[in-house]
PDB file of C-alpha atoms in Angstrom:
ATOM      1  CA  GLY A   1      -9.015   8.590 -21.419  1.00 64.00           C
ATOM      2  CA  SER A   2     -10.336  12.545 -20.186  1.00 69.00           C
ATOM      3  CA  ASP A   3     -13.871  10.616 -21.391  1.00 85.00           C
ATOM      4  CA  GLY A   4     -13.072   7.583 -18.820  1.00 89.00           C
ATOM      5  CA  LYS A   5     -12.785   9.693 -16.158  1.00 92.00           C
ATOM      6  CA  ASP A   6     -15.278  12.587 -17.153  1.00 92.00           C
ATOM      7  CA  GLY A   7     -17.723   9.951 -17.341  1.00 91.00           C
ATOM      8  CA  PHE A   8     -16.525   8.036 -13.945  1.00 91.00           C
ATOM      9  CA  SER A   9     -16.403  11.510 -11.545  1.00 91.00           C
ATOM     10  CA  PHE A  10     -19.501  13.183 -13.352  1.00 90.00           C
ATOM     11  CA  GLY A  11     -21.545  11.020 -14.979  1.00 88.00           C
ATOM     12  CA  VAL A  12     -23.176  11.279 -18.678  1.00 90.00           C
ATOM     13  CA  ASP A  13     -26.706  12.978 -20.059  1.00 87.00           C
ATOM     14  CA  GLN A  14     -29.390  11.750 -21.530  1.00 86.00           C
ATOM     15  CA  ASP A  15     -27.254  10.848 -24.457  1.00 89.00           C
ATOM     16  CA  TRP A  16     -25.357   8.582 -23.014  1.00 89.00           C
ATOM     17  CA  LYS A  17     -22.018  10.927 -23.839  1.00 91.00           C
ATOM     18  CA  PRO A  18     -19.296  12.694 -20.108  1.00 91.00           C
ATOM     19  CA  ILE A  19     -19.987  14.996 -18.869  1.00 89.00           C
ATOM     20  CA  THR A  20     -17.724  17.256 -18.541  1.00 88.00           C
ATOM     21  CA  ARG A  21     -16.428  20.228 -15.932  1.00 83.00           C
ATOM     22  CA  THR A  22     -17.576  22.811 -18.360  1.00 81.00           C
ATOM     23  CA  GLY A  23     -21.886  20.994 -18.062  1.00 78.00           C
ATOM     24  CA  VAL A  24     -21.532  20.694 -14.544  1.00 76.00           C
ATOM     25  CA  ASP A  25     -22.891  23.355 -13.658  1.00 72.00           C
ATOM     26  CA  GLY A  26     -25.787  22.726 -16.172  1.00 67.00           C
ATOM     27  CA  ALA A  27     -26.008  19.295 -15.238  1.00 64.00           C
ATOM     28  CA  SER A  28     -27.385  19.495 -11.614  1.00 67.00           C
ATOM     29  CA  LEU A  29     -25.350  17.000  -9.816  1.00 75.00           C
ATOM     30  CA  TYR A  30     -24.305  17.352  -6.277  1.00 76.00           C
ATOM     31  CA  PRO A  31     -22.257  17.439  -4.987  1.00 83.00           C
ATOM     32  CA  LYS A  32     -19.596  19.475  -7.544  1.00 86.00           C
ATOM     33  CA  GLU A  33     -17.439  19.482  -5.341  1.00 89.00           C
ATOM     34  CA  ASN A  34     -17.014  16.149  -4.662  1.00 90.00           C
ATOM     35  CA  ARG A  35     -17.201  15.442  -7.743  1.00 90.00           C
ATOM     36  CA  ILE A  36     -14.653  18.206  -8.716  1.00 91.00           C
ATOM     37  CA  LYS A  37     -12.255  16.982  -5.903  1.00 92.00           C
ATOM     38  CA  PHE A  38     -12.335  13.454  -7.162  1.00 93.00           C
ATOM     39  CA  ARG A  39     -11.967  13.785 -11.284  1.00 93.00           C
ATOM     40  CA  ASP A  40      -8.083  16.212  -9.846  1.00 93.00           C
ATOM     41  CA  GLN A  41      -7.211  14.175  -7.326  1.00 93.00           C
ATOM     42  CA  GLY A  42      -7.911  11.056  -7.645  1.00 92.00           C
ATOM     43  CA  ASN A  43      -5.508   8.929  -8.256  1.00 92.00           C
ATOM     44  CA  TRP A  44      -6.371   7.233 -12.206  1.00 94.00           C
ATOM     45  CA  ASP A  45      -2.375   6.150 -12.594  1.00 94.00           C
ATOM     46  CA  HIS A  46      -3.519   3.239  -9.797  1.00 95.00           C
ATOM     47  CA  PHE A  47      -6.832   2.930 -11.010  1.00 94.00           C
ATOM     48  CA  GLN A  48      -4.832   1.937 -14.550  1.00 95.00           C
ATOM     49  CA  ARG A  49      -2.094  -0.039 -13.151  1.00 96.00           C
ATOM     50  CA  LEU A  50      -4.449  -1.969 -11.299  1.00 96.00           C
ATOM     51  CA  ILE A  51      -6.845  -2.875 -15.504  1.00 96.00           C
ATOM     52  CA  LEU A  52      -3.178  -3.449 -16.529  1.00 97.00           C
ATOM     53  CA  ASN A  53      -2.360  -5.981 -13.500  1.00 97.00           C
ATOM     54  CA  ALA A  54      -5.406  -7.839 -13.850  1.00 97.00           C
ATOM     55  CA  LYS A  55      -4.735  -7.990 -17.670  1.00 97.00           C
ATOM     56  CA  LEU A  56      -7.725  -6.758 -18.465  1.00 97.00           C
ATOM     57  CA  MET A  57      -5.803  -4.012 -21.066  1.00 96.00           C
ATOM     58  CA  THR A  58      -2.584  -4.164 -22.450  1.00 96.00           C
ATOM     59  CA  GLN A  59      -0.099  -1.649 -23.218  1.00 94.00           C
ATOM     60  CA  ASP A  60       2.277  -2.466 -26.454  1.00 93.00           C
ATOM     61  CA  ARG A  61       5.568  -0.270 -25.934  1.00 92.00           C
ATOM     62  CA  TRP A  62       4.515   2.704 -27.048  1.00 93.00           C
ATOM     63  CA  GLY A  63       1.293   2.812 -24.532  1.00 90.00           C
ATOM     64  CA  ARG A  64      -0.888   2.094 -27.224  1.00 92.00           C
ATOM     65  CA  LEU A  65      -4.346   0.885 -25.173  1.00 93.00           C
ATOM     66  CA  LYS A  66      -5.780  -2.307 -26.425  1.00 95.00           C
ATOM     67  CA  VAL A  67      -8.622  -4.279 -24.643  1.00 95.00           C
ATOM     68  CA  ASN A  68      -8.334  -8.321 -24.149  1.00 97.00           C
ATOM     69  CA  GLU A  69     -11.073  -9.346 -24.161  1.00 96.00           C
ATOM     70  CA  LYS A  70     -11.327 -12.663 -22.664  1.00 96.00           C
ATOM     71  CA  ARG A  71     -10.376 -11.340 -19.928  1.00 97.00           C
ATOM     72  CA  VAL A  72     -13.127  -8.879 -19.116  1.00 97.00           C
ATOM     73  CA  ALA A  73     -15.263 -11.943 -20.559  1.00 97.00           C
ATOM     74  CA  ALA A  74     -14.131 -13.661 -16.973  1.00 97.00           C
ATOM     75  CA  LEU A  75     -14.612 -10.076 -15.144  1.00 97.00           C
ATOM     76  CA  LEU A  76     -18.248  -9.546 -16.897  1.00 96.00           C
ATOM     77  CA  ALA A  77     -18.632 -13.546 -15.989  1.00 97.00           C
ATOM     78  CA  LEU A  78     -18.204 -13.356 -12.281  1.00 96.00           C
ATOM     79  CA  THR A  79     -19.952 -10.208 -11.771  1.00 94.00           C
ATOM     80  CA  ALA A  80     -23.543 -11.619 -13.287  1.00 94.00           C
ATOM     81  CA  VAL A  81     -23.023 -14.730 -11.132  1.00 95.00           C
ATOM     82  CA  HIS A  82     -20.914 -14.100  -7.912  1.00 94.00           C
ATOM     83  CA  ASP A  83     -23.471 -13.272  -5.809  1.00 93.00           C
ATOM     84  CA  ILE A  84     -26.379 -15.570  -6.861  1.00 96.00           C
ATOM     85  CA  MET A  85     -26.130 -18.169  -3.975  1.00 96.00           C
ATOM     86  CA  LYS A  86     -27.839 -15.351  -1.292  1.00 95.00           C
ATOM     87  CA  MET A  87     -30.732 -16.446  -3.107  1.00 96.00           C
ATOM     88  CA  GLU A  88     -31.108 -19.332  -0.737  1.00 96.00           C
ATOM     89  CA  MET A  89     -33.371 -22.161  -2.805  1.00 96.00           C
ATOM     90  CA  LEU A  90     -30.148 -21.753  -5.042  1.00 96.00           C
ATOM     91  CA  LEU A  91     -28.284 -22.982  -1.792  1.00 97.00           C
ATOM     92  CA  PRO A  92     -26.250 -26.179  -2.940  1.00 97.00           C
ATOM     93  CA  GLU A  93     -26.374 -29.237  -1.344  1.00 97.00           C
ATOM     94  CA  LEU A  94     -22.061 -31.546  -0.536  1.00 97.00           C
ATOM     95  CA  GLN A  95     -22.772 -33.996  -1.916  1.00 96.00           C
ATOM     96  CA  GLY A  96     -20.917 -37.147  -0.349  1.00 93.00           C
ATOM     97  CA  GLU A  97     -18.080 -38.146  -2.773  1.00 95.00           C
ATOM     98  CA  HIS A  98     -16.679 -34.307  -2.524  1.00 95.00           C
ATOM     99  CA  GLY A  99     -17.245 -33.854   1.209  1.00 88.00           C
ATOM    100  CA  PRO A 100     -15.814 -32.614   3.912  1.00 93.00           C
ATOM    101  CA  PHE A 101     -15.609 -29.137   1.952  1.00 92.00           C
ATOM    102  CA  HIS A 102     -13.901 -26.086   3.166  1.00 89.00           C
ATOM    103  CA  GLY A 103     -15.868 -26.857   6.585  1.00 91.00           C
ATOM    104  CA  TYR A 104     -18.709 -28.688   5.170  1.00 95.00           C
ATOM    105  CA  ASN A 105     -19.734 -32.122   5.398  1.00 96.00           C
ATOM    106  CA  ALA A 106     -21.557 -34.619   3.247  1.00 95.00           C
ATOM    107  CA  GLY A 107     -25.311 -33.662   3.240  1.00 96.00           C
ATOM    108  CA  ASP A 108     -24.819 -29.936   4.731  1.00 97.00           C
ATOM    109  CA  ILE A 109     -26.542 -27.125   2.785  1.00 97.00           C
ATOM    110  CA  ILE A 110     -23.719 -24.992   2.268  1.00 96.00           C
ATOM    111  CA  GLY A 111     -24.294 -21.839   3.678  1.00 96.00           C
ATOM    112  CA  ASP A 112     -22.117 -19.435   2.734  1.00 94.00           C
ATOM    113  CA  HIS A 113     -21.999 -18.195  -0.472  1.00 94.00           C
ATOM    114  CA  ASP A 114     -18.981 -17.642  -1.507  1.00 93.00           C
ATOM    115  CA  VAL A 115     -18.378 -21.372  -0.847  1.00 94.00           C
ATOM    116  CA  ALA A 116     -21.290 -22.214  -2.378  1.00 96.00           C
ATOM    117  CA  LEU A 117     -20.708 -20.912  -5.711  1.00 96.00           C
ATOM    118  CA  ALA A 118     -17.127 -22.108  -5.594  1.00 94.00           C
ATOM    119  CA  TYR A 119     -18.415 -25.350  -5.148  1.00 96.00           C
ATOM    120  CA  VAL A 120     -20.660 -25.454  -7.815  1.00 97.00           C
ATOM    121  CA  MET A 121     -17.293 -24.232  -9.954  1.00 96.00           C
ATOM    122  CA  GLU A 122     -15.518 -26.706  -9.048  1.00 95.00           C
ATOM    123  CA  PHE A 123     -17.956 -30.203  -8.703  1.00 96.00           C
ATOM    124  CA  PHE A 124     -20.917 -28.706 -11.446  1.00 97.00           C
ATOM    125  CA  PRO A 125     -19.432 -25.705 -13.778  1.00 96.00           C
ATOM    126  CA  SER A 126     -22.215 -27.611 -16.230  1.00 96.00           C
ATOM    127  CA  LEU A 127     -24.690 -24.971 -13.926  1.00 96.00           C
ATOM    128  CA  LEU A 128     -22.711 -21.912 -14.988  1.00 97.00           C
ATOM    129  CA  PRO A 129     -22.659 -21.355 -18.357  1.00 96.00           C
ATOM    130  CA  SER A 130     -21.086 -18.011 -19.086  1.00 96.00           C
ATOM    131  CA  PHE A 131     -18.365 -19.224 -16.276  1.00 97.00           C
ATOM    132  CA  GLN A 132     -17.864 -23.047 -18.019  1.00 97.00           C
ATOM    133  CA  GLY A 133     -17.747 -20.958 -21.834  1.00 96.00           C
ATOM    134  CA  LEU A 134     -15.176 -19.483 -20.379  1.00 97.00           C
ATOM    135  CA  ASP A 135     -11.085 -20.536 -21.141  1.00 95.00           C
ATOM    136  CA  LYS A 136      -9.725 -22.926 -17.872  1.00 95.00           C
ATOM    137  CA  GLU A 137      -7.092 -19.384 -16.706  1.00 94.00           C
ATOM    138  CA  GLU A 138      -9.964 -17.907 -17.071  1.00 96.00           C
ATOM    139  CA  GLN A 139     -12.411 -20.857 -14.536  1.00 96.00           C
ATOM    140  CA  ALA A 140      -9.190 -20.858 -12.293  1.00 95.00           C
ATOM    141  CA  SER A 141      -8.921 -17.323 -12.419  1.00 95.00           C
ATOM    142  CA  VAL A 142     -12.864 -16.230 -11.425  1.00 96.00           C
ATOM    143  CA  HIS A 143     -13.074 -19.517  -9.028  1.00 95.00           C
ATOM    144  CA  PHE A 144      -9.567 -18.044  -7.436  1.00 94.00           C
ATOM    145  CA  THR A 145     -11.505 -14.915  -5.966  1.00 92.00           C
ATOM    146  CA  GLN A 146     -14.503 -17.001  -4.312  1.00 91.00           C
ATOM    147  CA  CYS A 147     -11.814 -18.636  -1.809  1.00 88.00           C
ATOM    148  CA  ASN A 148     -11.949 -16.752   1.634  1.00 85.00           C
ATOM    149  CA  LEU A 149      -9.267 -15.118   2.247  1.00 87.00           C
ATOM    150  CA  HIS A 150      -9.083 -13.839   5.286  1.00 88.00           C
ATOM    151  CA  PHE A 151      -6.839 -10.195   3.953  1.00 92.00           C
ATOM    152  CA  ASN A 152      -8.308  -7.299   6.961  1.00 94.00           C
ATOM    153  CA  HIS A 153      -7.304  -5.094   3.869  1.00 93.00           C
ATOM    154  CA  GLY A 154      -7.606  -1.841   6.576  1.00 93.00           C
ATOM    155  CA  TRP A 155      -4.750  -3.803   8.788  1.00 95.00           C
ATOM    156  CA  PHE A 156      -2.707  -3.995   5.269  1.00 96.00           C
ATOM    157  CA  VAL A 157      -3.218  -0.815   4.748  1.00 95.00           C
ATOM    158  CA  GLN A 158      -2.961   0.702   7.964  1.00 94.00           C
ATOM    159  CA  ALA A 159       0.478  -1.177   9.327  1.00 95.00           C
ATOM    160  CA  GLU A 160      -2.010  -2.337  12.620  1.00 95.00           C
ATOM    161  CA  ALA A 161      -1.090  -5.436  12.429  1.00 95.00           C
ATOM    162  CA  PRO A 162       2.109  -7.845  11.826  1.00 95.00           C
ATOM    163  CA  PRO A 163       3.071  -9.833   8.714  1.00 96.00           C
ATOM    164  CA  GLY A 164       2.282 -12.719   9.530  1.00 95.00           C
ATOM    165  CA  ALA A 165      -1.052 -11.975  11.491  1.00 96.00           C
ATOM    166  CA  ILE A 166      -2.862 -10.311   7.359  1.00 96.00           C
ATOM    167  CA  PHE A 167      -0.924 -12.255   5.228  1.00 95.00           C
ATOM    168  CA  THR A 168      -0.453 -16.136   6.282  1.00 93.00           C
ATOM    169  CA  HIS A 169      -3.717 -17.785   5.358  1.00 92.00           C
ATOM    170  CA  PHE A 170      -4.167 -15.663   1.925  1.00 93.00           C
ATOM    171  CA  ARG A 171      -0.746 -17.049   1.185  1.00 92.00           C
ATOM    172  CA  ASN A 172      -2.492 -20.370   2.426  1.00 91.00           C
ATOM    173  CA  VAL A 173      -5.149 -20.527   0.024  1.00 91.00           C
ATOM    174  CA  LEU A 174      -2.561 -19.965  -2.782  1.00 91.00           C
ATOM    175  CA  ILE A 175      -0.155 -22.601  -2.187  1.00 89.00           C
ATOM    176  CA  ARG A 176      -2.353 -24.911  -0.471  1.00 84.00           C
ATOM    177  CA  ASP A 177      -6.117 -24.519  -1.849  1.00 81.00           C
ATOM    178  CA  CYS A 178      -4.718 -23.404  -5.848  1.00 86.00           C
ATOM    179  CA  LYS A 179      -1.531 -25.116  -5.525  1.00 82.00           C
ATOM    180  CA  GLY A 180       0.965 -22.167  -6.207  1.00 83.00           C
ATOM    181  CA  ALA A 181      -0.980 -21.558  -9.814  1.00 89.00           C
ATOM    182  CA  MET A 182      -2.498 -17.856  -8.973  1.00 93.00           C
ATOM    183  CA  GLY A 183      -0.174 -14.647 -10.608  1.00 94.00           C
ATOM    184  CA  PRO A 184       0.200 -12.037  -9.110  1.00 95.00           C
ATOM    185  CA  HIS A 185      -2.604 -10.586 -12.460  1.00 96.00           C
ATOM    186  CA  ASP A 186      -4.965 -13.242 -10.380  1.00 96.00           C
ATOM    187  CA  VAL A 187      -4.872 -11.222  -7.552  1.00 96.00           C
ATOM    188  CA  ALA A 188      -5.131  -8.348  -9.374  1.00 97.00           C
ATOM    189  CA  LEU A 189      -8.341  -9.083 -10.781  1.00 97.00           C
ATOM    190  CA  TYR A 190      -9.664  -9.981  -7.357  1.00 95.00           C
ATOM    191  CA  PHE A 191      -9.200  -6.689  -6.302  1.00 96.00           C
ATOM    192  CA  VAL A 192     -10.889  -5.010  -9.099  1.00 96.00           C
ATOM    193  CA  HIS A 193     -13.524  -6.832  -8.627  1.00 95.00           C
ATOM    194  CA  TRP A 194     -13.363  -6.060  -5.815  1.00 94.00           C
ATOM    195  CA  LEU A 195     -13.782  -2.519  -6.235  1.00 93.00           C
ATOM    196  CA  THR A 196     -15.795  -3.154  -8.578  1.00 92.00           C
ATOM    197  CA  ASP A 197     -19.056  -5.203  -6.323  1.00 91.00           C
ATOM    198  CA  LEU A 198     -18.268  -2.031  -3.790  1.00 89.00           C
ATOM    199  CA  ALA A 199     -18.857   0.512  -6.442  1.00 88.00           C
ATOM    200  CA  GLY A 200     -22.568  -1.301  -7.735  1.00 85.00           C
ATOM    201  CA  ALA A 201     -23.437  -2.481  -4.927  1.00 83.00           C
ATOM    202  CA  GLU A 202     -25.613   2.130  -5.497  1.00 81.00           C
ATOM    203  CA  PRO A 203     -25.852   2.257  -8.955  1.00 80.00           C
ATOM    204  CA  THR A 204     -25.923   4.709 -10.879  1.00 81.00           C
ATOM    205  CA  PRO A 205     -25.319   4.410 -13.888  1.00 75.00           C
ATOM    206  CA  LEU A 206     -26.401   8.147 -15.378  1.00 85.00           C
ATOM    207  CA  GLY A 207     -24.018   9.979 -12.256  1.00 86.00           C
ATOM    208  CA  GLY A 208     -21.280   7.932 -12.380  1.00 88.00           C
ATOM    209  CA  CYS A 209     -19.569   6.044  -9.723  1.00 91.00           C
ATOM    210  CA  GLU A 210     -21.487   7.740  -6.767  1.00 90.00           C
ATOM    211  CA  LYS A 211     -20.202   5.084  -4.568  1.00 91.00           C
ATOM    212  CA  PHE A 212     -16.122   7.174  -4.856  1.00 92.00           C
ATOM    213  CA  THR A 213     -16.951  10.021  -5.616  1.00 91.00           C
ATOM    214  CA  ILE A 214     -18.933  10.904  -2.758  1.00 90.00           C
ATOM    215  CA  LYS A 215     -19.201   8.183  -0.354  1.00 89.00           C
ATOM    216  CA  PHE A 216     -16.169   6.737  -0.082  1.00 89.00           C
ATOM    217  CA  PRO A 217     -13.556   9.149   1.507  1.00 90.00           C
ATOM    218  CA  LEU A 218     -10.819   9.604  -1.324  1.00 91.00           C
ATOM    219  CA  PRO A 219      -8.047   9.478   0.739  1.00 88.00           C
ATOM    220  CA  VAL A 220      -8.800   6.419   2.235  1.00 88.00           C
ATOM    221  CA  LEU A 221      -9.689   5.125  -1.913  1.00 92.00           C
ATOM    222  CA  ASN A 222      -5.875   6.720  -2.686  1.00 91.00           C
ATOM    223  CA  SER A 223      -4.210   4.498   0.212  1.00 92.00           C
ATOM    224  CA  PHE A 224      -5.526   0.886  -0.850  1.00 93.00           C
ATOM    225  CA  LEU A 225      -5.223   2.125  -4.923  1.00 94.00           C
ATOM    226  CA  ARG A 226      -2.176   2.211  -4.175  1.00 94.00           C
ATOM    227  CA  SER A 227      -1.660  -0.475  -1.644  1.00 96.00           C
ATOM    228  CA  PHE A 228      -2.809  -3.244  -4.017  1.00 96.00           C
ATOM    229  CA  GLU A 229       0.502  -3.786  -6.225  1.00 95.00           C
ATOM    230  CA  PHE A 230       2.271  -4.848  -2.827  1.00 97.00           C
ATOM    231  CA  VAL A 231      -0.283  -7.701  -1.890  1.00 96.00           C
ATOM    232  CA  GLU A 232      -0.170  -8.318  -5.512  1.00 96.00           C
ATOM    233  CA  LYS A 233       3.483  -9.701  -4.796  1.00 96.00           C
ATOM    234  CA  ILE A 234       1.967 -12.344  -2.273  1.00 95.00           C
ATOM    235  CA  THR A 235       2.184 -14.948  -4.998  1.00 94.00           C
ATOM    236  CA  THR A 236       6.074 -14.569  -5.102  1.00 93.00           C
ATOM    237  CA  LEU A 237       7.070 -12.670  -2.295  1.00 94.00           C
ATOM    238  CA  THR A 238       7.013 -13.821   1.979  1.00 95.00           C
ATOM    239  CA  GLU A 239       4.701 -12.550   3.794  1.00 96.00           C
ATOM    240  CA  THR A 240       7.695 -10.275   6.344  1.00 96.00           C
ATOM    241  CA  GLU A 241       9.230  -9.411   2.344  1.00 97.00           C
ATOM    242  CA  VAL A 242       5.944  -7.960   0.667  1.00 97.00           C
ATOM    243  CA  MET A 243       5.270  -6.172   4.556  1.00 97.00           C
ATOM    244  CA  GLU A 244       7.836  -4.154   4.276  1.00 97.00           C
ATOM    245  CA  GLU A 245       8.849  -3.074   1.068  1.00 97.00           C
ATOM    246  CA  TYR A 246       4.980  -1.212   1.432  1.00 97.00           C
ATOM    247  CA  LEU A 247       6.325   0.360   4.504  1.00 97.00           C
ATOM    248  CA  LYS A 248       9.625   1.839   2.748  1.00 97.00           C
ATOM    249  CA  VAL A 249       7.096   2.950   0.396  1.00 96.00           C
ATOM    250  CA  ARG A 250       4.786   4.563   2.334  1.00 95.00           C
ATOM    251  CA  TRP A 251       7.763   6.811   3.626  1.00 96.00           C
ATOM    252  CA  LEU A 252       9.346   7.200   0.826  1.00 96.00           C
ATOM    253  CA  GLU A 253       6.123   9.322  -0.740  1.00 94.00           C
ATOM    254  CA  SER A 254       5.051  10.542   2.198  1.00 93.00           C
ATOM    255  CA  ILE A 255       3.808  14.467   2.288  1.00 89.00           C
ATOM    256  CA  PRO A 256       5.142  16.073   3.735  1.00 89.00           C
ATOM    257  CA  SER A 257       9.353  14.069   3.209  1.00 92.00           C
ATOM    258  CA  LYS A 258      10.501  11.517   6.218  1.00 93.00           C
ATOM    259  CA  GLY A 259      13.281  11.590   4.942  1.00 93.00           C
ATOM    260  CA  PRO A 260      15.605   8.865   4.009  1.00 95.00           C
ATOM    261  CA  VAL A 261      13.977   4.760   4.986  1.00 96.00           C
ATOM    262  CA  PRO A 262      14.816   4.191   8.973  1.00 95.00           C
ATOM    263  CA  SER A 263      17.093   2.025   9.528  1.00 93.00           C
ATOM    264  CA  GLY A 264      18.078   0.010  13.681  1.00 92.00           C
ATOM    265  CA  ASP A 265      15.935  -1.405  15.823  1.00 91.00           C
ATOM    266  CA  SER A 266      13.281   0.985  15.602  1.00 93.00           C
ATOM    267  CA  ALA A 267      12.761   1.156  11.535  1.00 95.00           C
ATOM    268  CA  ILE A 268       9.485  -1.165  11.317  1.00 95.00           C
ATOM    269  CA  THR A 269       8.210   0.465  14.471  1.00 95.00           C
ATOM    270  CA  LYS A 270       8.789   4.197  13.250  1.00 95.00           C
ATOM    271  CA  MET A 271       6.696   3.313   9.351  1.00 96.00           C
ATOM    272  CA  ARG A 272       3.751   1.807  10.833  1.00 96.00           C
ATOM    273  CA  LEU A 273       3.115   4.194  13.271  1.00 96.00           C
ATOM    274  CA  LEU A 274       3.580   6.333  10.707  1.00 95.00           C
ATOM    275  CA  CYS A 275       1.299   4.458   8.044  1.00 94.00           C
ATOM    276  CA  MET A 276      -1.163   4.807  11.314  1.00 94.00           C
ATOM    277  CA  ALA A 277      -1.120   7.648  12.249  1.00 92.00           C
ATOM    278  CA  GLN A 278      -2.106   9.150   9.177  1.00 87.00           C
ATOM    279  CA  MET A 279      -2.065  13.023   9.022  1.00 86.00           C
ATOM    280  CA  ASN A 280      -0.653  13.107  12.888  1.00 91.00           C
ATOM    281  CA  ALA A 281       2.825  11.336  11.905  1.00 91.00           C
ATOM    282  CA  ASP A 282       4.685  14.721  12.479  1.00 92.00           C
ATOM    283  CA  LYS A 283       3.605  14.658  16.124  1.00 93.00           C
ATOM    284  CA  VAL A 284       3.208  11.179  16.627  1.00 94.00           C
ATOM    285  CA  LEU A 285       6.926  10.635  15.134  1.00 93.00           C
ATOM    286  CA  LYS A 286       8.517  13.574  16.783  1.00 92.00           C
ATOM    287  CA  GLY A 287       6.283  12.152  19.795  1.00 94.00           C
ATOM    288  CA  PHE A 288       8.655   8.538  19.491  1.00 91.00           C
ATOM    289  CA  ASP A 289      11.675  10.063  19.268  1.00 89.00           C
ATOM    290  CA  GLU A 290      11.211  11.479  22.561  1.00 90.00           C
ATOM    291  CA  LEU A 291      10.495   8.808  24.363  1.00 89.00           C
ATOM    292  CA  GLY A 292      13.028   6.689  27.169  1.00 86.00           C
ATOM    293  CA  GLN A 293      14.960   3.893  25.984  1.00 85.00           C
ATOM    294  CA  GLU A 294      12.979   1.511  28.196  1.00 82.00           C
ATOM    295  CA  ASP A 295       9.877   2.908  26.777  1.00 84.00           C
ATOM    296  CA  VAL A 296      11.033   2.931  23.324  1.00 81.00           C
ATOM    297  CA  GLU A 297      11.530  -0.844  23.796  1.00 77.00           C
TER     298      GLU A 297
END
């Protein structure tokens, strides 16, 4: 709703009521131009779609939204515990019956904080009461967020690498480690956690989400938000299918319009160039079309 957008963009007053656009000047918010731009140009539909895809909220046939309390509890539990292993005194020693575990052998201190937390979740969940209190399905979803996916999101958003380099390890984790049990909603929760973790790195509860409204380039954030729904499909599609679907949508949604989706041997090249060149896409694509056949190949 509008109050959520206002609170996110402008923060809240001393009574914890969202500041509206008309109250921005009186609140002495800085820089207000960035906040107003975010309020007007932030892709709120993609925010909402991510929340729905992660099953944190549900929407009925009339468009009414309802909070999924169990799923939100899982996100809150994850938020509470996900960084505790950054305290070195908590790092676990791999027990003999559990080795090897993600590159660690029996007797090793698990130094990677995500792997350490995943180890405790898998073998000693009672040490994490907020995690143990979740349903098994929610536990599995939270556990998945600690997997090392080796996923470079920038490579995907800007089409900087081929599908195999971007997704093969990600998909192997889903198939090998998770036994194919994770669905698109679990990948969506992973990205919600990624967003909240990034936003919470510099918490400003009274000032709204300043990390995104002031310090993060809006076009980059919008591109990431747009890409999430495609990455979620890696649970059911191949690496190449996900990449090609994303490239086609980026081409069709490009402003100004680039016309129909390219075809032929150069189609993928052109669509990747569009993503990589960003604001200079028209010039780059024109230059590509002017190349001789030998250079194109």
